[in-house]
């Protein structure tokens, strides 16, 4: 799975260079300002929360149905209501999300994995004006001892 993560990070970095941070998701967005953590800069993509259901094949081989989550986090510092004149920032956030999706759609991140397919998406807000757009991708993977 580690090769898969590295290849996804490299793919996003190549396709969406305007991101300031691409990293494994270890809860950076949920940490408080007082926590001793690597600083998050925006816009960023965090990759994680993988989950796999495995089944035995033959010998030492297993096949799994897996999902992983990709979160695009943006700082919504700008006022974007209609009369503000800066509501194009909404368009820019959506454009970034589309670029991340296009970078990963049907991307085969490892030789032992199928192409990524988006199966879920959602958006939510975090404290301090952070907007998160989350996509869950599904794929099949095989593993051998």
PDB file of C-alpha atoms in Angstrom:
ATOM      1  CA  UNK A   1       0.000   0.000   0.000  1.00  0.00           C
ATOM      2  CA  UNK A   2       2.953   2.337   0.598  1.00  0.00           C
ATOM      3  CA  UNK A   3       3.835   2.354  -3.122  1.00  0.00           C
ATOM      4  CA  UNK A   4       0.239   3.255  -3.898  1.00  0.00           C
ATOM      5  CA  UNK A   5       0.351   6.285  -1.564  1.00  0.00           C
ATOM      6  CA  UNK A   6       3.655   7.544  -2.980  1.00  0.00           C
ATOM      7  CA  UNK A   7       2.400   7.191  -6.559  1.00  0.00           C
ATOM      8  CA  UNK A   8      -0.816   9.065  -5.744  1.00  0.00           C
ATOM      9  CA  UNK A   9       1.150  11.870  -4.072  1.00  0.00           C
ATOM     10  CA  UNK A  10       3.466  12.114  -7.098  1.00  0.00           C
ATOM     11  CA  UNK A  11       0.528  12.104  -9.510  1.00  0.00           C
ATOM     12  CA  UNK A  12      -1.270  14.927  -7.699  1.00  0.00           C
ATOM     13  CA  UNK A  13       1.968  16.937  -7.433  1.00  0.00           C
ATOM     14  CA  UNK A  14       2.517  16.639 -11.193  1.00  0.00           C
ATOM     15  CA  UNK A  15      -1.078  17.420 -12.177  1.00  0.00           C
ATOM     16  CA  UNK A  16      -1.976  20.081  -9.583  1.00  0.00           C
ATOM     17  CA  UNK A  17       1.203  22.125  -8.980  1.00  0.00           C
ATOM     18  CA  UNK A  18      -0.665  25.008  -7.328  1.00  0.00           C
ATOM     19  CA  UNK A  19      -1.149  22.965  -4.150  1.00  0.00           C
ATOM     20  CA  UNK A  20       1.129  24.067  -1.323  1.00  0.00           C
ATOM     21  CA  UNK A  21       1.061  20.723   0.521  1.00  0.00           C
ATOM     22  CA  UNK A  22       0.346  17.101  -0.418  1.00  0.00           C
ATOM     23  CA  UNK A  23       0.711  14.598   2.405  1.00  0.00           C
ATOM     24  CA  UNK A  24      -0.557  11.478   4.081  1.00  0.00           C
ATOM     25  CA  UNK A  25      -3.572  12.324   6.238  1.00  0.00           C
ATOM     26  CA  UNK A  26      -2.756  11.769   9.898  1.00  0.00           C
ATOM     27  CA  UNK A  27      -5.322  14.178  11.293  1.00  0.00           C
ATOM     28  CA  UNK A  28      -3.523  17.457  10.589  1.00  0.00           C
ATOM     29  CA  UNK A  29      -6.777  19.348  10.008  1.00  0.00           C
ATOM     30  CA  UNK A  30      -8.253  18.185  13.291  1.00  0.00           C
ATOM     31  CA  UNK A  31      -5.244  19.211  15.410  1.00  0.00           C
ATOM     32  CA  UNK A  32      -5.527  22.382  17.435  1.00  0.00           C
ATOM     33  CA  UNK A  33      -3.088  25.269  17.151  1.00  0.00           C
ATOM     34  CA  UNK A  34      -1.546  24.216  20.475  1.00  0.00           C
ATOM     35  CA  UNK A  35      -0.695  20.710  19.228  1.00  0.00           C
ATOM     36  CA  UNK A  36       2.910  20.067  18.261  1.00  0.00           C
ATOM     37  CA  UNK A  37       2.377  19.275  14.587  1.00  0.00           C
ATOM     38  CA  UNK A  38       3.826  20.036  11.197  1.00  0.00           C
ATOM     39  CA  UNK A  39       2.091  23.210   9.943  1.00  0.00           C
ATOM     40  CA  UNK A  40      -0.577  22.850   7.280  1.00  0.00           C
ATOM     41  CA  UNK A  41      -0.533  25.343   4.414  1.00  0.00           C
ATOM     42  CA  UNK A  42      -3.379  25.881   1.974  1.00  0.00           C
ATOM     43  CA  UNK A  43      -4.536  24.738  -0.457  1.00  0.00           C
ATOM     44  CA  UNK A  44      -3.512  21.203   0.455  1.00  0.00           C
ATOM     45  CA  UNK A  45      -4.425  17.611  -0.282  1.00  0.00           C
ATOM     46  CA  UNK A  46      -4.329  14.945   2.418  1.00  0.00           C
ATOM     47  CA  UNK A  47      -4.566  11.253   1.510  1.00  0.00           C
ATOM     48  CA  UNK A  48      -5.563   8.528   3.936  1.00  0.00           C
ATOM     49  CA  UNK A  49      -8.238   6.639   5.805  1.00  0.00           C
ATOM     50  CA  UNK A  50      -7.725   3.561   3.669  1.00  0.00           C
ATOM     51  CA  UNK A  51      -9.861   0.535   4.347  1.00  0.00           C
ATOM     52  CA  UNK A  52      -9.624  -2.903   2.720  1.00  0.00           C
ATOM     53  CA  UNK A  53     -11.768  -6.032   2.890  1.00  0.00           C
ATOM     54  CA  UNK A  54      -9.549  -9.013   2.076  1.00  0.00           C
ATOM     55  CA  UNK A  55     -10.308 -12.479   0.736  1.00  0.00           C
ATOM     56  CA  UNK A  56      -7.931 -15.418   0.360  1.00  0.00           C
ATOM     57  CA  UNK A  57      -7.067 -16.619  -3.113  1.00  0.00           C
ATOM     58  CA  UNK A  58      -4.437 -19.341  -3.451  1.00  0.00           C
ATOM     59  CA  UNK A  59      -1.335 -19.927  -1.375  1.00  0.00           C
ATOM     60  CA  UNK A  60      -0.070 -16.696   0.127  1.00  0.00           C
ATOM     61  CA  UNK A  61      -2.145 -14.371  -2.061  1.00  0.00           C
ATOM     62  CA  UNK A  62      -5.065 -12.211  -1.020  1.00  0.00           C
ATOM     63  CA  UNK A  63      -7.275  -9.867  -3.000  1.00  0.00           C
ATOM     64  CA  UNK A  64      -9.002  -6.879  -1.498  1.00  0.00           C
ATOM     65  CA  UNK A  65     -11.660  -4.280  -2.167  1.00  0.00           C
ATOM     66  CA  UNK A  66     -10.191  -1.037  -0.913  1.00  0.00           C
ATOM     67  CA  UNK A  67     -11.126   2.597  -0.478  1.00  0.00           C
ATOM     68  CA  UNK A  68      -9.065   5.643   0.352  1.00  0.00           C
ATOM     69  CA  UNK A  69      -9.975   9.231   1.013  1.00  0.00           C
ATOM     70  CA  UNK A  70      -8.516  12.331  -0.602  1.00  0.00           C
ATOM     71  CA  UNK A  71      -9.256  15.644   1.128  1.00  0.00           C
ATOM     72  CA  UNK A  72      -8.708  19.010  -0.535  1.00  0.00           C
ATOM     73  CA  UNK A  73      -8.576  21.719   2.131  1.00  0.00           C
ATOM     74  CA  UNK A  74      -8.707  25.402   1.244  1.00  0.00           C
ATOM     75  CA  UNK A  75      -8.520  28.540   3.332  1.00  0.00           C
ATOM     76  CA  UNK A  76     -11.708  30.555   2.802  1.00  0.00           C
ATOM     77  CA  UNK A  77     -10.260  33.831   4.011  1.00  0.00           C
ATOM     78  CA  UNK A  78     -11.936  35.882   1.277  1.00  0.00           C
ATOM     79  CA  UNK A  79     -15.480  37.114   1.644  1.00  0.00           C
ATOM     80  CA  UNK A  80     -17.406  35.431  -1.184  1.00  0.00           C
ATOM     81  CA  UNK A  81     -20.982  36.663  -0.897  1.00  0.00           C
ATOM     82  CA  UNK A  82     -22.493  37.971  -4.125  1.00  0.00           C
ATOM     83  CA  UNK A  83     -21.931  41.698  -3.600  1.00  0.00           C
ATOM     84  CA  UNK A  84     -18.352  41.268  -2.343  1.00  0.00           C
ATOM     85  CA  UNK A  85     -16.904  41.187  -5.840  1.00  0.00           C
ATOM     86  CA  UNK A  86     -14.598  38.337  -4.778  1.00  0.00           C
ATOM     87  CA  UNK A  87     -16.936  35.397  -5.220  1.00  0.00           C
ATOM     88  CA  UNK A  88     -14.672  34.069  -7.983  1.00  0.00           C
ATOM     89  CA  UNK A  89     -12.770  32.415  -5.125  1.00  0.00           C
ATOM     90  CA  UNK A  90     -15.629  29.898  -5.022  1.00  0.00           C
ATOM     91  CA  UNK A  91     -14.950  29.098  -8.677  1.00  0.00           C
ATOM     92  CA  UNK A  92     -11.232  28.700  -7.959  1.00  0.00           C
ATOM     93  CA  UNK A  93     -11.881  26.208  -5.135  1.00  0.00           C
ATOM     94  CA  UNK A  94     -14.152  24.161  -7.412  1.00  0.00           C
ATOM     95  CA  UNK A  95     -11.552  24.292 -10.202  1.00  0.00           C
ATOM     96  CA  UNK A  96      -8.894  22.900  -7.852  1.00  0.00           C
ATOM     97  CA  UNK A  97     -11.217  20.100  -6.754  1.00  0.00           C
ATOM     98  CA  UNK A  98     -11.889  19.212 -10.385  1.00  0.00           C
ATOM     99  CA  UNK A  99      -8.146  19.105 -11.119  1.00  0.00           C
ATOM    100  CA  UNK A 100      -7.507  16.749  -8.203  1.00  0.00           C
ATOM    101  CA  UNK A 101     -10.383  14.525  -9.341  1.00  0.00           C
ATOM    102  CA  UNK A 102      -9.128  14.475 -12.941  1.00  0.00           C
ATOM    103  CA  UNK A 103      -5.619  13.598 -11.765  1.00  0.00           C
ATOM    104  CA  UNK A 104      -6.909  10.515  -9.954  1.00  0.00           C
ATOM    105  CA  UNK A 105      -9.848   9.391 -12.110  1.00  0.00           C
ATOM    106  CA  UNK A 106      -8.925   6.015 -13.589  1.00  0.00           C
ATOM    107  CA  UNK A 107      -5.337   6.376 -12.323  1.00  0.00           C
ATOM    108  CA  UNK A 108      -3.672   3.030 -11.667  1.00  0.00           C
ATOM    109  CA  UNK A 109      -1.484   3.795  -8.678  1.00  0.00           C
ATOM    110  CA  UNK A 110       0.311   0.434  -8.397  1.00  0.00           C
ATOM    111  CA  UNK A 111       0.888  -2.646 -10.576  1.00  0.00           C
ATOM    112  CA  UNK A 112      -1.090  -4.803  -8.127  1.00  0.00           C
ATOM    113  CA  UNK A 113      -4.072  -2.414  -8.016  1.00  0.00           C
ATOM    114  CA  UNK A 114      -6.925  -1.543 -10.349  1.00  0.00           C
ATOM    115  CA  UNK A 115      -7.659   2.009 -11.452  1.00  0.00           C
ATOM    116  CA  UNK A 116      -9.142   4.430  -8.915  1.00  0.00           C
ATOM    117  CA  UNK A 117     -12.862   5.149  -9.184  1.00  0.00           C
ATOM    118  CA  UNK A 118     -14.590   7.886  -7.190  1.00  0.00           C
ATOM    119  CA  UNK A 119     -17.464   6.375  -5.205  1.00  0.00           C
ATOM    120  CA  UNK A 120     -18.344   9.164  -2.749  1.00  0.00           C
ATOM    121  CA  UNK A 121     -17.790  12.849  -2.238  1.00  0.00           C
ATOM    122  CA  UNK A 122     -18.818  15.402   0.333  1.00  0.00           C
ATOM    123  CA  UNK A 123     -17.925  18.877   1.487  1.00  0.00           C
ATOM    124  CA  UNK A 124     -17.804  20.362   4.953  1.00  0.00           C
ATOM    125  CA  UNK A 125     -16.380  23.299   6.867  1.00  0.00           C
ATOM    126  CA  UNK A 126     -13.809  23.312   9.649  1.00  0.00           C
ATOM    127  CA  UNK A 127     -13.056  25.996  12.243  1.00  0.00           C
ATOM    128  CA  UNK A 128     -11.036  29.046  11.174  1.00  0.00           C
ATOM    129  CA  UNK A 129     -12.557  29.260   7.688  1.00  0.00           C
ATOM    130  CA  UNK A 130     -11.267  25.988   6.259  1.00  0.00           C
ATOM    131  CA  UNK A 131     -13.377  24.314   3.549  1.00  0.00           C
ATOM    132  CA  UNK A 132     -12.815  20.597   2.970  1.00  0.00           C
ATOM    133  CA  UNK A 133     -13.854  18.732  -0.164  1.00  0.00           C
ATOM    134  CA  UNK A 134     -13.530  15.009   0.408  1.00  0.00           C
ATOM    135  CA  UNK A 135     -13.537  12.278  -2.240  1.00  0.00           C
ATOM    136  CA  UNK A 136     -13.466   8.541  -1.599  1.00  0.00           C
ATOM    137  CA  UNK A 137     -11.951   6.335  -4.275  1.00  0.00           C
ATOM    138  CA  UNK A 138     -12.405   2.568  -4.611  1.00  0.00           C
ATOM    139  CA  UNK A 139     -10.038   0.062  -6.188  1.00  0.00           C
ATOM    140  CA  UNK A 140      -9.083  -3.599  -6.054  1.00  0.00           C
ATOM    141  CA  UNK A 141      -5.674  -4.674  -4.839  1.00  0.00           C
ATOM    142  CA  UNK A 142      -3.793  -7.939  -4.436  1.00  0.00           C
ATOM    143  CA  UNK A 143      -1.110  -8.763  -1.911  1.00  0.00           C
ATOM    144  CA  UNK A 144       1.287 -11.625  -1.528  1.00  0.00           C
ATOM    145  CA  UNK A 145       3.322 -12.649   1.506  1.00  0.00           C
TER     146      UNK A 145
END
